[in-house]
Amino acid sequence: MARKFGNLLLWVLVIVGFLGALSVSVSNFNGNPCPHIASIPVCYVVLVAYGLMLGSLIVNHNGCKHYFFVGGWAAAFVIALVGSLTEYFAGGGVCPSTGGGNIRGGSGLSVPLCYISLAMLIAILVLFIVGPYKKVCKVHSESAE
């Protein structure tokens, strides 16, 4: 029962992250700013990263599952961590926020999305390790015997 709830929560968090990144990406496409890595908006990279994590939950092949998840999770985590640290130490205005989806346009009560993404990614990692990863490791060790 706890495993099913953990897997459901993992799916919900990954889908929420994907839809959030999609929303910010669409907003960026329509003219709202999004930080860039070189000339690529970070929100597009985060969208692809959450897409890879979602793909890892959909794909049945155990080897691909881990590569997709780790690749997507690591990219999103690094971006969320760097964004959060920069947001905190630069005094704000670095990440899009809940108050308007704009980098510098949120209200005083808005929360930077990089903080939310960082918290979600930590929860996603824990849920993936105790859920799908643990299940695959058990199956692999049983088949090796």
Coordinates of C-alpha atoms in Angstrom, one line a residue:
M1 CA 0.0 0.0 0.0
A2 CA 2.8 2.4 0.9
R3 CA 4.7 1.6 -2.3
K4 CA 1.6 2.3 -4.4
F5 CA 1.1 5.6 -2.7
G6 CA 4.8 6.5 -3.2
N7 CA 4.6 5.6 -6.9
L8 CA 1.4 7.7 -7.3
L9 CA 3.1 10.6 -5.5
L10 CA 6.1 10.2 -7.8
W11 CA 3.9 10.3 -10.9
V12 CA 2.1 13.4 -9.5
L13 CA 5.2 15.3 -8.7
V14 CA 6.8 14.6 -12.1
I15 CA 3.7 15.5 -14.0
V16 CA 3.3 18.7 -11.9
G17 CA 6.9 19.6 -12.6
F18 CA 6.5 18.9 -16.3
L19 CA 3.3 21.0 -16.5
G20 CA 4.9 23.8 -14.5
A21 CA 8.0 23.8 -16.8
L22 CA 5.6 23.7 -19.8
S23 CA 3.7 26.7 -18.4
V24 CA 6.9 28.8 -17.9
S25 CA 8.1 27.7 -21.4
V26 CA 4.9 28.8 -23.0
S27 CA 5.0 32.1 -21.1
N28 CA 8.6 32.6 -22.3
F29 CA 7.6 31.8 -25.8
N30 CA 5.0 34.5 -25.5
G31 CA 7.5 37.1 -24.3
N32 CA 8.1 36.7 -20.6
P33 CA 11.7 36.5 -19.7
C34 CA 13.4 33.3 -18.7
P35 CA 17.1 33.0 -17.7
H36 CA 19.4 31.7 -20.4
I37 CA 22.3 29.2 -20.7
A38 CA 24.2 30.5 -23.6
S39 CA 21.3 31.3 -26.0
I40 CA 18.9 28.6 -24.7
P41 CA 16.2 29.6 -22.2
V42 CA 16.6 27.5 -19.1
C43 CA 12.9 26.9 -18.9
Y44 CA 13.1 24.8 -22.1
V45 CA 16.0 22.8 -20.7
V46 CA 13.9 22.1 -17.5
L47 CA 11.0 21.1 -19.6
V48 CA 13.1 18.5 -21.4
A49 CA 14.5 17.3 -18.1
Y50 CA 11.1 16.8 -16.6
G51 CA 10.1 15.2 -19.9
L52 CA 12.9 12.7 -19.5
M53 CA 11.8 11.9 -16.0
L54 CA 8.3 11.4 -17.2
G55 CA 9.6 9.2 -20.0
S56 CA 11.5 7.1 -17.4
L57 CA 8.2 6.4 -15.7
I58 CA 6.5 5.5 -19.0
V59 CA 9.2 3.3 -20.5
N60 CA 9.2 -0.3 -19.5
H61 CA 12.8 -1.1 -20.3
N62 CA 14.7 -1.1 -17.0
G63 CA 18.0 0.1 -18.3
C64 CA 16.5 3.1 -20.2
K65 CA 14.3 3.9 -17.2
H66 CA 17.4 4.7 -15.1
Y67 CA 19.3 6.6 -17.8
F68 CA 16.3 8.8 -18.7
F69 CA 15.6 9.5 -15.0
V70 CA 19.2 10.2 -14.0
G71 CA 19.8 12.4 -17.0
G72 CA 16.6 14.4 -16.6
W73 CA 16.8 14.6 -12.8
A74 CA 20.5 15.7 -12.8
A75 CA 19.9 18.5 -15.4
A76 CA 16.8 19.8 -13.5
F77 CA 18.5 19.5 -10.1
V78 CA 21.6 21.4 -11.2
I79 CA 19.5 24.2 -12.7
A80 CA 17.2 24.4 -9.6
L81 CA 20.2 24.4 -7.2
V82 CA 22.1 27.0 -9.1
G83 CA 19.0 29.1 -9.6
S84 CA 18.0 28.8 -5.9
L85 CA 21.5 29.8 -4.7
T86 CA 21.7 32.6 -7.2
E87 CA 18.2 33.8 -6.2
Y88 CA 19.0 33.7 -2.6
F89 CA 22.5 35.3 -2.7
A90 CA 21.6 37.9 -5.5
G91 CA 18.6 39.1 -3.5
G92 CA 15.9 37.8 -5.8
G93 CA 14.8 38.4 -9.3
V94 CA 16.6 35.5 -10.9
C95 CA 14.0 32.8 -11.2
P96 CA 10.4 33.1 -12.5
S97 CA 8.0 33.3 -9.5
T98 CA 4.5 32.2 -8.5
G99 CA 3.4 35.8 -8.4
G100 CA 3.3 36.3 -12.1
G101 CA 5.6 33.9 -13.9
N102 CA 7.9 36.8 -14.6
I103 CA 11.5 37.0 -13.4
R104 CA 11.2 40.4 -11.8
G105 CA 7.5 40.8 -11.8
G106 CA 6.3 38.8 -8.8
S107 CA 4.7 40.3 -5.8
G108 CA 6.4 40.3 -2.4
L109 CA 4.5 37.1 -1.4
S110 CA 5.5 35.2 -4.5
V111 CA 7.8 32.1 -4.3
P112 CA 10.6 31.7 -6.8
L113 CA 9.9 28.6 -8.9
C114 CA 13.5 27.4 -8.6
Y115 CA 12.9 26.9 -4.8
I116 CA 9.7 24.9 -5.6
S117 CA 11.5 22.8 -8.2
L118 CA 14.4 22.1 -5.9
A119 CA 12.1 20.8 -3.2
M120 CA 10.1 18.7 -5.7
L121 CA 13.3 17.3 -7.2
I122 CA 14.6 16.1 -3.8
A123 CA 11.2 14.4 -3.1
I124 CA 11.2 12.9 -6.6
L125 CA 14.7 11.4 -6.1
V126 CA 13.7 9.9 -2.8
L127 CA 10.5 8.5 -4.2
F128 CA 12.3 7.1 -7.3
I129 CA 15.0 5.4 -5.2
V130 CA 12.5 3.7 -2.8
G131 CA 10.1 2.9 -5.6
P132 CA 11.1 2.0 -9.2
Y133 CA 14.8 1.9 -8.5
K134 CA 14.5 -0.5 -5.6
K135 CA 12.1 -2.7 -7.5
V136 CA 14.5 -3.0 -10.5
C137 CA 17.4 -3.7 -8.2
K138 CA 15.4 -6.5 -6.5
V139 CA 14.4 -8.0 -9.9
H140 CA 18.0 -7.8 -11.1
S141 CA 19.5 -9.4 -8.0
E142 CA 17.0 -12.2 -8.1
S143 CA 17.7 -12.9 -11.8
A144 CA 21.4 -13.0 -11.2
E145 CA 21.1 -15.8 -8.7

